[in-house]
JSON list of C-alpha atoms in Angstrom, two decimals:
[
{"chain": "V", "resi": 360, "resn": "MET", "atom": "CA", "xyz": [25.14, -5.27, -2.99]},
{"chain": "V", "resi": 361, "resn": "PRO", "atom": "CA", "xyz": [21.45, -3.97, -2.71]},
{"chain": "V", "resi": 362, "resn": "LYS", "atom": "CA", "xyz": [18.78, -6.60, -3.41]},
{"chain": "V", "resi": 363, "resn": "GLN", "atom": "CA", "xyz": [16.76, -6.15, -6.62]},
{"chain": "V", "resi": 364, "resn": "PRO", "atom": "CA", "xyz": [13.00, -6.04, -6.47]},
{"chain": "V", "resi": 365, "resn": "ARG", "atom": "CA", "xyz": [11.38, -9.32, -7.10]},
{"chain": "V", "resi": 366, "resn": "ALA", "atom": "CA", "xyz": [8.47, -10.05, -9.29]},
{"chain": "V", "resi": 367, "resn": "VAL", "atom": "CA", "xyz": [5.08, -10.67, -7.51]},
{"chain": "V", "resi": 368, "resn": "PHE", "atom": "CA", "xyz": [3.03, -10.92, -10.87]},
{"chain": "V", "resi": 369, "resn": "ASP", "atom": "CA", "xyz": [4.19, -10.39, -14.34]},
{"chain": "V", "resi": 370, "resn": "THR", "atom": "CA", "xyz": [3.93, -6.46, -14.16]},
{"chain": "V", "resi": 371, "resn": "ILE", "atom": "CA", "xyz": [4.11, -6.07, -10.40]},
{"chain": "V", "resi": 372, "resn": "PHE", "atom": "CA", "xyz": [7.32, -5.91, -8.36]},
{"chain": "V", "resi": 373, "resn": "ALA", "atom": "CA", "xyz": [7.99, -5.85, -4.56]},
{"chain": "V", "resi": 374, "resn": "PHE", "atom": "CA", "xyz": [11.05, -3.83, -3.28]},
{"chain": "V", "resi": 375, "resn": "PRO", "atom": "CA", "xyz": [13.00, -5.12, -0.23]},
{"chain": "V", "resi": 376, "resn": "PRO", "atom": "CA", "xyz": [11.88, -3.75, 3.15]},
{"chain": "V", "resi": 377, "resn": "ASN", "atom": "CA", "xyz": [12.95, -0.20, 3.61]},
{"chain": "V", "resi": 378, "resn": "ARG", "atom": "CA", "xyz": [14.55, 1.00, 6.91]},
{"chain": "V", "resi": 379, "resn": "GLU", "atom": "CA", "xyz": [13.43, 4.46, 6.44]},
{"chain": "V", "resi": 380, "resn": "THR", "atom": "CA", "xyz": [9.82, 3.40, 6.34]},
{"chain": "V", "resi": 381, "resn": "LEU", "atom": "CA", "xyz": [10.18, 1.10, 9.44]},
{"chain": "V", "resi": 382, "resn": "GLY", "atom": "CA", "xyz": [10.61, -1.90, 7.33]},
{"chain": "V", "resi": 383, "resn": "GLY", "atom": "CA", "xyz": [7.77, -1.19, 4.88]},
{"chain": "V", "resi": 384, "resn": "THR", "atom": "CA", "xyz": [7.49, -2.81, 1.51]},
{"chain": "V", "resi": 385, "resn": "ALA", "atom": "CA", "xyz": [6.93, -0.67, -1.55]},
{"chain": "V", "resi": 386, "resn": "TYR", "atom": "CA", "xyz": [5.53, -1.92, -4.84]},
{"chain": "V", "resi": 387, "resn": "PHE", "atom": "CA", "xyz": [5.85, -0.98, -8.49]},
{"chain": "V", "resi": 388, "resn": "ILE", "atom": "CA", "xyz": [3.31, -1.67, -11.28]},
{"chain": "V", "resi": 389, "resn": "VAL", "atom": "CA", "xyz": [4.58, -1.45, -14.80]},
{"chain": "V", "resi": 390, "resn": "LYS", "atom": "CA", "xyz": [1.93, -0.18, -17.34]},
{"chain": "V", "resi": 391, "resn": "LYS", "atom": "CA", "xyz": [2.64, 1.54, -20.57]},
{"chain": "V", "resi": 392, "resn": "ASN", "atom": "CA", "xyz": [2.79, 5.31, -19.92]},
{"chain": "V", "resi": 393, "resn": "ALA", "atom": "CA", "xyz": [1.27, 4.84, -16.45]},
{"chain": "V", "resi": 394, "resn": "ASN", "atom": "CA", "xyz": [3.76, 3.24, -14.11]},
{"chain": "V", "resi": 395, "resn": "LEU", "atom": "CA", "xyz": [2.78, 3.31, -10.61]},
{"chain": "V", "resi": 396, "resn": "LEU", "atom": "CA", "xyz": [4.91, 3.18, -7.49]},
{"chain": "V", "resi": 397, "resn": "ILE", "atom": "CA", "xyz": [3.15, 2.46, -4.24]},
{"chain": "V", "resi": 398, "resn": "ASP", "atom": "CA", "xyz": [5.07, 3.93, -1.19]},
{"chain": "V", "resi": 399, "resn": "CYS", "atom": "CA", "xyz": [8.74, 4.73, -1.07]},
{"chain": "V", "resi": 400, "resn": "PRO", "atom": "CA", "xyz": [11.37, 2.07, -1.62]},
{"chain": "V", "resi": 401, "resn": "ALA", "atom": "CA", "xyz": [14.92, 2.63, -0.26]},
{"chain": "V", "resi": 402, "resn": "TRP", "atom": "CA", "xyz": [16.39, 5.44, -2.58]},
{"chain": "V", "resi": 403, "resn": "ASP", "atom": "CA", "xyz": [19.63, 4.41, -4.06]},
{"chain": "V", "resi": 404, "resn": "GLU", "atom": "CA", "xyz": [21.27, 3.92, -7.46]},
{"chain": "V", "resi": 405, "resn": "THR", "atom": "CA", "xyz": [19.86, 0.39, -7.61]},
{"chain": "V", "resi": 406, "resn": "THR", "atom": "CA", "xyz": [16.29, 1.52, -7.17]},
{"chain": "V", "resi": 407, "resn": "GLN", "atom": "CA", "xyz": [16.69, 4.53, -9.53]},
{"chain": "V", "resi": 408, "resn": "GLN", "atom": "CA", "xyz": [18.13, 2.29, -12.33]},
{"chain": "V", "resi": 409, "resn": "PHE", "atom": "CA", "xyz": [15.35, -0.32, -11.93]},
{"chain": "V", "resi": 410, "resn": "LEU", "atom": "CA", "xyz": [12.71, 2.42, -12.23]},
{"chain": "V", "resi": 411, "resn": "GLU", "atom": "CA", "xyz": [14.30, 4.12, -15.14]},
{"chain": "V", "resi": 412, "resn": "GLU", "atom": "CA", "xyz": [14.72, 0.95, -17.12]},
{"chain": "V", "resi": 413, "resn": "ARG", "atom": "CA", "xyz": [11.05, 0.38, -16.91]},
{"chain": "V", "resi": 414, "resn": "GLY", "atom": "CA", "xyz": [10.02, 3.69, -18.08]},
{"chain": "V", "resi": 415, "resn": "GLY", "atom": "CA", "xyz": [10.20, 5.83, -14.81]},
{"chain": "V", "resi": 416, "resn": "VAL", "atom": "CA", "xyz": [7.21, 6.64, -12.64]},
{"chain": "V", "resi": 417, "resn": "ARG", "atom": "CA", "xyz": [3.97, 8.39, -13.56]},
{"chain": "V", "resi": 418, "resn": "TRP", "atom": "CA", "xyz": [2.39, 8.21, -9.99]},
{"chain": "V", "resi": 419, "resn": "LEU", "atom": "CA", "xyz": [3.67, 7.74, -6.48]},
{"chain": "V", "resi": 420, "resn": "SER", "atom": "CA", "xyz": [0.85, 6.68, -4.24]},
{"chain": "V", "resi": 421, "resn": "ILE", "atom": "CA", "xyz": [1.37, 7.00, -0.44]},
{"chain": "V", "resi": 422, "resn": "THR", "atom": "CA", "xyz": [-0.73, 4.64, 1.68]},
{"chain": "V", "resi": 423, "resn": "HIS", "atom": "CA", "xyz": [0.11, 6.21, 5.08]},
{"chain": "V", "resi": 424, "resn": "ARG", "atom": "CA", "xyz": [2.41, 8.75, 6.58]},
{"chain": "V", "resi": 425, "resn": "THR", "atom": "CA", "xyz": [5.12, 6.33, 7.65]},
{"chain": "V", "resi": 426, "resn": "ALA", "atom": "CA", "xyz": [5.71, 5.42, 4.00]},
{"chain": "V", "resi": 427, "resn": "ILE", "atom": "CA", "xyz": [6.77, 8.88, 2.71]},
{"chain": "V", "resi": 428, "resn": "ALA", "atom": "CA", "xyz": [10.53, 8.67, 3.24]},
{"chain": "V", "resi": 429, "resn": "ARG", "atom": "CA", "xyz": [12.22, 9.92, 0.11]},
{"chain": "V", "resi": 430, "resn": "ALA", "atom": "CA", "xyz": [9.11, 11.12, -1.89]},
{"chain": "V", "resi": 431, "resn": "LYS", "atom": "CA", "xyz": [10.88, 14.37, -2.51]},
{"chain": "V", "resi": 432, "resn": "GLU", "atom": "CA", "xyz": [13.79, 12.90, -4.19]},
{"chain": "V", "resi": 433, "resn": "ILE", "atom": "CA", "xyz": [11.68, 10.42, -6.20]},
{"chain": "V", "resi": 434, "resn": "GLN", "atom": "CA", "xyz": [9.47, 13.28, -7.50]},
{"chain": "V", "resi": 435, "resn": "GLN", "atom": "CA", "xyz": [12.44, 15.36, -8.38]},
{"chain": "V", "resi": 436, "resn": "CYS", "atom": "CA", "xyz": [13.99, 12.46, -10.36]},
{"chain": "V", "resi": 437, "resn": "PHE", "atom": "CA", "xyz": [10.82, 11.43, -12.38]},
{"chain": "V", "resi": 438, "resn": "ASP", "atom": "CA", "xyz": [8.56, 14.53, -12.13]},
{"chain": "V", "resi": 439, "resn": "CYS", "atom": "CA", "xyz": [5.86, 12.16, -10.86]},
{"chain": "V", "resi": 440, "resn": "GLU", "atom": "CA", "xyz": [2.52, 12.92, -9.42]},
{"chain": "V", "resi": 441, "resn": "ILE", "atom": "CA", "xyz": [2.32, 12.24, -5.62]},
{"chain": "V", "resi": 442, "resn": "VAL", "atom": "CA", "xyz": [-1.05, 10.90, -4.70]},
{"chain": "V", "resi": 443, "resn": "VAL", "atom": "CA", "xyz": [-2.04, 11.19, -1.03]},
{"chain": "V", "resi": 444, "resn": "GLN", "atom": "CA", "xyz": [-5.17, 11.27, 1.13]},
{"chain": "V", "resi": 445, "resn": "GLU", "atom": "CA", "xyz": [-5.93, 14.83, 1.91]},
{"chain": "V", "resi": 446, "resn": "GLN", "atom": "CA", "xyz": [-5.43, 14.61, 5.69]},
{"chain": "V", "resi": 447, "resn": "GLU", "atom": "CA", "xyz": [-1.77, 13.65, 5.27]},
{"chain": "V", "resi": 448, "resn": "ALA", "atom": "CA", "xyz": [-0.85, 15.96, 2.53]},
{"chain": "V", "resi": 449, "resn": "TYR", "atom": "CA", "xyz": [0.66, 18.52, 5.04]},
{"chain": "V", "resi": 450, "resn": "LEU", "atom": "CA", "xyz": [3.38, 15.96, 5.68]},
{"chain": "V", "resi": 451, "resn": "LEU", "atom": "CA", "xyz": [4.70, 16.70, 2.15]},
{"chain": "V", "resi": 452, "resn": "PRO", "atom": "CA", "xyz": [5.44, 20.52, 2.29]},
{"chain": "V", "resi": 453, "resn": "GLY", "atom": "CA", "xyz": [6.67, 22.22, -0.79]},
{"chain": "V", "resi": 454, "resn": "LEU", "atom": "CA", "xyz": [5.91, 19.16, -3.08]},
{"chain": "V", "resi": 455, "resn": "GLU", "atom": "CA", "xyz": [3.17, 18.97, -5.76]},
{"chain": "V", "resi": 456, "resn": "VAL", "atom": "CA", "xyz": [0.54, 16.67, -4.67]},
{"chain": "V", "resi": 457, "resn": "THR", "atom": "CA", "xyz": [-2.75, 15.34, -5.75]},
{"chain": "V", "resi": 458, "resn": "THR", "atom": "CA", "xyz": [-5.05, 14.77, -2.82]},
{"chain": "V", "resi": 459, "resn": "PHE", "atom": "CA", "xyz": [-8.33, 13.02, -2.52]},
{"chain": "V", "resi": 460, "resn": "HIS", "atom": "CA", "xyz": [-11.08, 12.52, 0.02]},
{"chain": "V", "resi": 461, "resn": "ARG", "atom": "CA", "xyz": [-12.78, 9.08, -0.26]},
{"chain": "V", "resi": 462, "resn": "GLU", "atom": "CA", "xyz": [-11.64, 7.76, -3.68]},
{"chain": "V", "resi": 463, "resn": "LEU", "atom": "CA", "xyz": [-9.62, 8.78, -6.68]},
{"chain": "V", "resi": 464, "resn": "ALA", "atom": "CA", "xyz": [-9.41, 6.97, -10.03]},
{"chain": "V", "resi": 465, "resn": "LEU", "atom": "CA", "xyz": [-5.97, 7.45, -11.54]},
{"chain": "V", "resi": 466, "resn": "ASP", "atom": "CA", "xyz": [-6.83, 5.64, -14.70]},
{"chain": "V", "resi": 467, "resn": "PRO", "atom": "CA", "xyz": [-9.14, 2.78, -15.53]},
{"chain": "V", "resi": 468, "resn": "ASP", "atom": "CA", "xyz": [-7.02, 0.23, -13.63]},
{"chain": "V", "resi": 469, "resn": "PHE", "atom": "CA", "xyz": [-5.93, 2.10, -10.54]},
{"chain": "V", "resi": 470, "resn": "GLU", "atom": "CA", "xyz": [-7.91, 3.52, -7.78]},
{"chain": "V", "resi": 471, "resn": "ALA", "atom": "CA", "xyz": [-6.90, 4.98, -4.39]},
{"chain": "V", "resi": 472, "resn": "ILE", "atom": "CA", "xyz": [-9.33, 4.34, -1.56]},
{"chain": "V", "resi": 473, "resn": "TRP", "atom": "CA", "xyz": [-9.35, 6.13, 1.73]},
{"chain": "V", "resi": 474, "resn": "THR", "atom": "CA", "xyz": [-9.20, 3.52, 4.58]},
{"chain": "V", "resi": 475, "resn": "PRO", "atom": "CA", "xyz": [-8.70, 5.53, 7.78]},
{"chain": "V", "resi": 476, "resn": "GLY", "atom": "CA", "xyz": [-7.71, 3.97, 11.11]},
{"chain": "V", "resi": 477, "resn": "HIS", "atom": "CA", "xyz": [-4.12, 3.06, 11.06]},
{"chain": "V", "resi": 478, "resn": "SER", "atom": "CA", "xyz": [-3.50, 6.72, 10.37]},
{"chain": "V", "resi": 479, "resn": "PRO", "atom": "CA", "xyz": [-6.02, 9.50, 9.63]},
{"chain": "V", "resi": 480, "resn": "GLY", "atom": "CA", "xyz": [-5.16, 9.39, 5.98]},
{"chain": "V", "resi": 481, "resn": "SER", "atom": "CA", "xyz": [-4.42, 5.75, 5.40]},
{"chain": "V", "resi": 482, "resn": "ALA", "atom": "CA", "xyz": [-5.32, 4.45, 2.05]},
{"chain": "V", "resi": 483, "resn": "CYS", "atom": "CA", "xyz": [-5.21, 1.36, -0.12]},
{"chain": "V", "resi": 484, "resn": "LEU", "atom": "CA", "xyz": [-4.48, 1.21, -3.77]},
{"chain": "V", "resi": 485, "resn": "TYR", "atom": "CA", "xyz": [-6.65, -1.03, -5.89]},
{"chain": "V", "resi": 486, "resn": "ALA", "atom": "CA", "xyz": [-5.23, -2.29, -9.20]},
{"chain": "V", "resi": 487, "resn": "GLY", "atom": "CA", "xyz": [-7.57, -4.10, -11.68]},
{"chain": "V", "resi": 488, "resn": "VAL", "atom": "CA", "xyz": [-4.83, -6.26, -12.96]},
{"chain": "V", "resi": 489, "resn": "ALA", "atom": "CA", "xyz": [-3.95, -9.98, -12.19]},
{"chain": "V", "resi": 490, "resn": "GLY", "atom": "CA", "xyz": [-7.46, -10.62, -11.16]},
{"chain": "V", "resi": 491, "resn": "GLY", "atom": "CA", "xyz": [-7.64, -7.63, -8.86]},
{"chain": "V", "resi": 492, "resn": "VAL", "atom": "CA", "xyz": [-4.79, -6.69, -6.41]},
{"chain": "V", "resi": 493, "resn": "LEU", "atom": "CA", "xyz": [-5.31, -4.56, -3.41]},
{"chain": "V", "resi": 494, "resn": "PHE", "atom": "CA", "xyz": [-2.20, -2.87, -1.89]},
{"chain": "V", "resi": 495, "resn": "THR", "atom": "CA", "xyz": [-2.96, -2.32, 1.78]},
{"chain": "V", "resi": 496, "resn": "GLY", "atom": "CA", "xyz": [0.04, -0.46, 3.14]},
{"chain": "V", "resi": 497, "resn": "ARG", "atom": "CA", "xyz": [-0.34, -1.07, 6.95]},
{"chain": "V", "resi": 498, "resn": "HIS", "atom": "CA", "xyz": [-4.07, -1.08, 6.99]},
{"chain": "V", "resi": 499, "resn": "LEU", "atom": "CA", "xyz": [-4.11, -4.81, 6.67]},
{"chain": "V", "resi": 500, "resn": "VAL", "atom": "CA", "xyz": [-0.94, -6.98, 7.14]},
{"chain": "V", "resi": 501, "resn": "PRO", "atom": "CA", "xyz": [-0.25, -10.73, 7.33]},
{"chain": "V", "resi": 502, "resn": "ASP", "atom": "CA", "xyz": [-0.39, -12.53, 10.64]},
{"chain": "V", "resi": 503, "resn": "ARG", "atom": "CA", "xyz": [2.00, -15.42, 11.55]},
{"chain": "V", "resi": 504, "resn": "ASP", "atom": "CA", "xyz": [-0.20, -17.64, 9.42]},
{"chain": "V", "resi": 505, "resn": "GLY", "atom": "CA", "xyz": [-0.16, -15.34, 6.35]},
{"chain": "V", "resi": 506, "resn": "ASN", "atom": "CA", "xyz": [-3.80, -14.15, 6.81]},
{"chain": "V", "resi": 507, "resn": "PRO", "atom": "CA", "xyz": [-4.54, -10.44, 6.41]},
{"chain": "V", "resi": 508, "resn": "VAL", "atom": "CA", "xyz": [-5.38, -8.72, 9.67]},
{"chain": "V", "resi": 509, "resn": "PRO", "atom": "CA", "xyz": [-5.80, -5.16, 10.97]},
{"chain": "V", "resi": 510, "resn": "LEU", "atom": "CA", "xyz": [-3.15, -4.65, 13.56]},
{"chain": "V", "resi": 511, "resn": "ARG", "atom": "CA", "xyz": [-3.71, -2.43, 16.55]},
{"chain": "V", "resi": 512, "resn": "THR", "atom": "CA", "xyz": [-0.55, -0.86, 18.06]},
{"chain": "V", "resi": 513, "resn": "SER", "atom": "CA", "xyz": [0.03, 1.96, 20.50]},
{"chain": "V", "resi": 514, "resn": "LYS", "atom": "CA", "xyz": [0.22, 4.30, 17.61]},
{"chain": "V", "resi": 515, "resn": "THR", "atom": "CA", "xyz": [-3.02, 3.29, 15.90]},
{"chain": "V", "resi": 516, "resn": "PHE", "atom": "CA", "xyz": [-4.99, 6.55, 15.17]},
{"chain": "V", "resi": 517, "resn": "HIS", "atom": "CA", "xyz": [-8.55, 5.03, 15.55]},
{"chain": "V", "resi": 518, "resn": "TRP", "atom": "CA", "xyz": [-9.22, 1.41, 16.09]},
{"chain": "V", "resi": 519, "resn": "PRO", "atom": "CA", "xyz": [-12.97, 1.40, 15.61]},
{"chain": "V", "resi": 520, "resn": "ARG", "atom": "CA", "xyz": [-12.66, 3.40, 12.41]},
{"chain": "V", "resi": 521, "resn": "GLN", "atom": "CA", "xyz": [-9.87, 0.96, 10.99]},
{"chain": "V", "resi": 522, "resn": "LEU", "atom": "CA", "xyz": [-12.29, -1.95, 11.46]},
{"chain": "V", "resi": 523, "resn": "ARG", "atom": "CA", "xyz": [-15.12, -0.06, 9.75]},
{"chain": "V", "resi": 524, "resn": "SER", "atom": "CA", "xyz": [-12.70, 0.45, 6.93]},
{"chain": "V", "resi": 525, "resn": "VAL", "atom": "CA", "xyz": [-11.99, -3.29, 6.67]},
{"chain": "V", "resi": 526, "resn": "ALA", "atom": "CA", "xyz": [-15.83, -3.86, 6.55]},
{"chain": "V", "resi": 527, "resn": "LEU", "atom": "CA", "xyz": [-16.09, -1.34, 3.73]},
{"chain": "V", "resi": 528, "resn": "LEU", "atom": "CA", "xyz": [-13.49, -3.28, 1.74]},
{"chain": "V", "resi": 529, "resn": "ARG", "atom": "CA", "xyz": [-15.20, -6.42, 2.32]},
{"chain": "V", "resi": 530, "resn": "ASP", "atom": "CA", "xyz": [-18.46, -4.97, 1.07]},
{"chain": "V", "resi": 531, "resn": "ARG", "atom": "CA", "xyz": [-16.85, -3.28, -1.88]},
{"chain": "V", "resi": 532, "resn": "PHE", "atom": "CA", "xyz": [-15.22, -6.38, -3.52]},
{"chain": "V", "resi": 533, "resn": "SER", "atom": "CA", "xyz": [-16.10, -9.86, -4.62]},
{"chain": "V", "resi": 534, "resn": "PRO", "atom": "CA", "xyz": [-14.18, -13.14, -5.51]},
{"chain": "V", "resi": 535, "resn": "GLN", "atom": "CA", "xyz": [-14.04, -11.94, -9.01]},
{"chain": "V", "resi": 536, "resn": "THR", "atom": "CA", "xyz": [-12.54, -8.60, -8.27]},
{"chain": "V", "resi": 537, "resn": "LEU", "atom": "CA", "xyz": [-10.08, -9.32, -5.71]},
{"chain": "V", "resi": 538, "resn": "THR", "atom": "CA", "xyz": [-7.70, -12.21, -5.84]},
{"chain": "V", "resi": 539, "resn": "ALA", "atom": "CA", "xyz": [-4.61, -11.06, -4.05]},
{"chain": "V", "resi": 540, "resn": "ILE", "atom": "CA", "xyz": [-3.49, -8.67, -1.36]},
{"chain": "V", "resi": 541, "resn": "CYS", "atom": "CA", "xyz": [0.01, -7.02, -1.31]},
{"chain": "V", "resi": 542, "resn": "PRO", "atom": "CA", "xyz": [0.65, -5.81, 2.22]},
{"chain": "V", "resi": 543, "resn": "GLY", "atom": "CA", "xyz": [3.02, -2.92, 3.00]},
{"chain": "V", "resi": 544, "resn": "ALA", "atom": "CA", "xyz": [4.55, -4.66, 6.10]},
{"chain": "V", "resi": 545, "resn": "ASN", "atom": "CA", "xyz": [5.12, -7.87, 7.80]},
{"chain": "V", "resi": 546, "resn": "THR", "atom": "CA", "xyz": [5.82, -9.58, 4.47]},
{"chain": "V", "resi": 547, "resn": "GLY", "atom": "CA", "xyz": [8.16, -11.96, 6.10]},
{"chain": "V", "resi": 548, "resn": "TYR", "atom": "CA", "xyz": [5.22, -13.76, 7.42]},
{"chain": "V", "resi": 549, "resn": "LEU", "atom": "CA", "xyz": [4.29, -14.59, 3.81]},
{"chain": "V", "resi": 550, "resn": "ARG", "atom": "CA", "xyz": [7.08, -17.20, 4.12]},
{"chain": "V", "resi": 551, "resn": "GLY", "atom": "CA", "xyz": [8.09, -17.09, 0.52]},
{"chain": "V", "resi": 552, "resn": "GLN", "atom": "CA", "xyz": [4.72, -16.27, -0.99]},
{"chain": "V", "resi": 553, "resn": "ARG", "atom": "CA", "xyz": [4.67, -13.20, -2.95]},
{"chain": "V", "resi": 554, "resn": "ALA", "atom": "CA", "xyz": [1.23, -12.00, -2.03]},
{"chain": "V", "resi": 555, "resn": "ILE", "atom": "CA", "xyz": [-1.82, -13.07, 0.01]},
{"chain": "V", "resi": 556, "resn": "ASP", "atom": "CA", "xyz": [-3.86, -15.24, -2.26]},
{"chain": "V", "resi": 557, "resn": "ARG", "atom": "CA", "xyz": [-7.60, -16.08, -1.84]},
{"chain": "V", "resi": 558, "resn": "ALA", "atom": "CA", "xyz": [-7.75, -12.46, -0.84]},
{"chain": "V", "resi": 559, "resn": "TYR", "atom": "CA", "xyz": [-11.45, -11.99, -0.84]},
{"chain": "V", "resi": 560, "resn": "ASP", "atom": "CA", "xyz": [-12.22, -15.14, 1.15]},
{"chain": "V", "resi": 561, "resn": "ARG", "atom": "CA", "xyz": [-9.53, -14.26, 3.67]},
{"chain": "V", "resi": 562, "resn": "LEU", "atom": "CA", "xyz": [-10.88, -10.79, 3.98]},
{"chain": "V", "resi": 563, "resn": "CYS", "atom": "CA", "xyz": [-14.23, -12.13, 4.86]},
{"chain": "V", "resi": 564, "resn": "ALA", "atom": "CA", "xyz": [-12.79, -14.41, 7.33]},
{"chain": "V", "resi": 565, "resn": "ILE", "atom": "CA", "xyz": [-11.51, -11.48, 9.52]},
{"chain": "V", "resi": 566, "resn": "ASP", "atom": "CA", "xyz": [-13.54, -11.68, 12.69]},
{"chain": "V", "resi": 567, "resn": "LEU", "atom": "CA", "xyz": [-14.20, -7.97, 13.17]},
{"chain": "V", "resi": 568, "resn": "GLU", "atom": "CA", "xyz": [-16.26, -8.48, 16.29]},
{"chain": "V", "resi": 569, "resn": "ALA", "atom": "CA", "xyz": [-13.29, -10.21, 18.00]},
{"chain": "V", "resi": 570, "resn": "ALA", "atom": "CA", "xyz": [-10.92, -7.48, 16.74]},
{"chain": "V", "resi": 571, "resn": "ALA", "atom": "CA", "xyz": [-13.04, -4.91, 18.28]},
{"chain": "V", "resi": 572, "resn": "GLN", "atom": "CA", "xyz": [-12.23, -6.48, 21.61]},
{"chain": "V", "resi": 573, "resn": "ALA", "atom": "CA", "xyz": [-8.53, -7.16, 21.07]},
{"chain": "V", "resi": 574, "resn": "GLN", "atom": "CA", "xyz": [-6.04, -5.45, 23.36]},
{"chain": "V", "resi": 575, "resn": "ALA", "atom": "CA", "xyz": [-3.30, -3.38, 21.83]},
{"chain": "V", "resi": 576, "resn": "MET", "atom": "CA", "xyz": [-0.59, -5.47, 20.27]},
{"chain": "V", "resi": 577, "resn": "LEU", "atom": "CA", "xyz": [2.65, -3.68, 21.02]}
]
């Protein structure tokens, strides 16, 4: 039997890793008349029923190209608005999409932020709920100690640009506006924790100079 999504916070849920997105973790935020799905969970009856019981999906925000999966089926089911950074919109042919360049406010609590590097159109989604939560896709993922890090791989689009994107996030937020990070991959390294806490302090602790010298992690 498929696993149910688990609560991260009162109104935020994490889906089980999805094989179609290379083990990516999708999230769902429940908000009256404005439910937001971040990346694509496994698309099956369990997922569809879970979303329907909570009012459906208003927006589907894509954080990077690997997270697209069944976006077409989700849009057809819920008639939701797909939000994607403009450089990756071509990967959704035939679908109605809302694109953005640097930033896009979906409503007073939700904002998409372009963070290029992992892929050309990599983006984070900031939610001004629960003290401020940043959904980072594969832009920042937990290391073995559960700390957020940019991860360089053989498929990284532009490593220096990814590190600059990390610096921009660090400069954008504060301890008052960012308390948690919900990564879109490597969530097993959280070891039972449902999000990365002390998010702003941990973001500031990333050694970008050392990362710039790091070799590819394959």
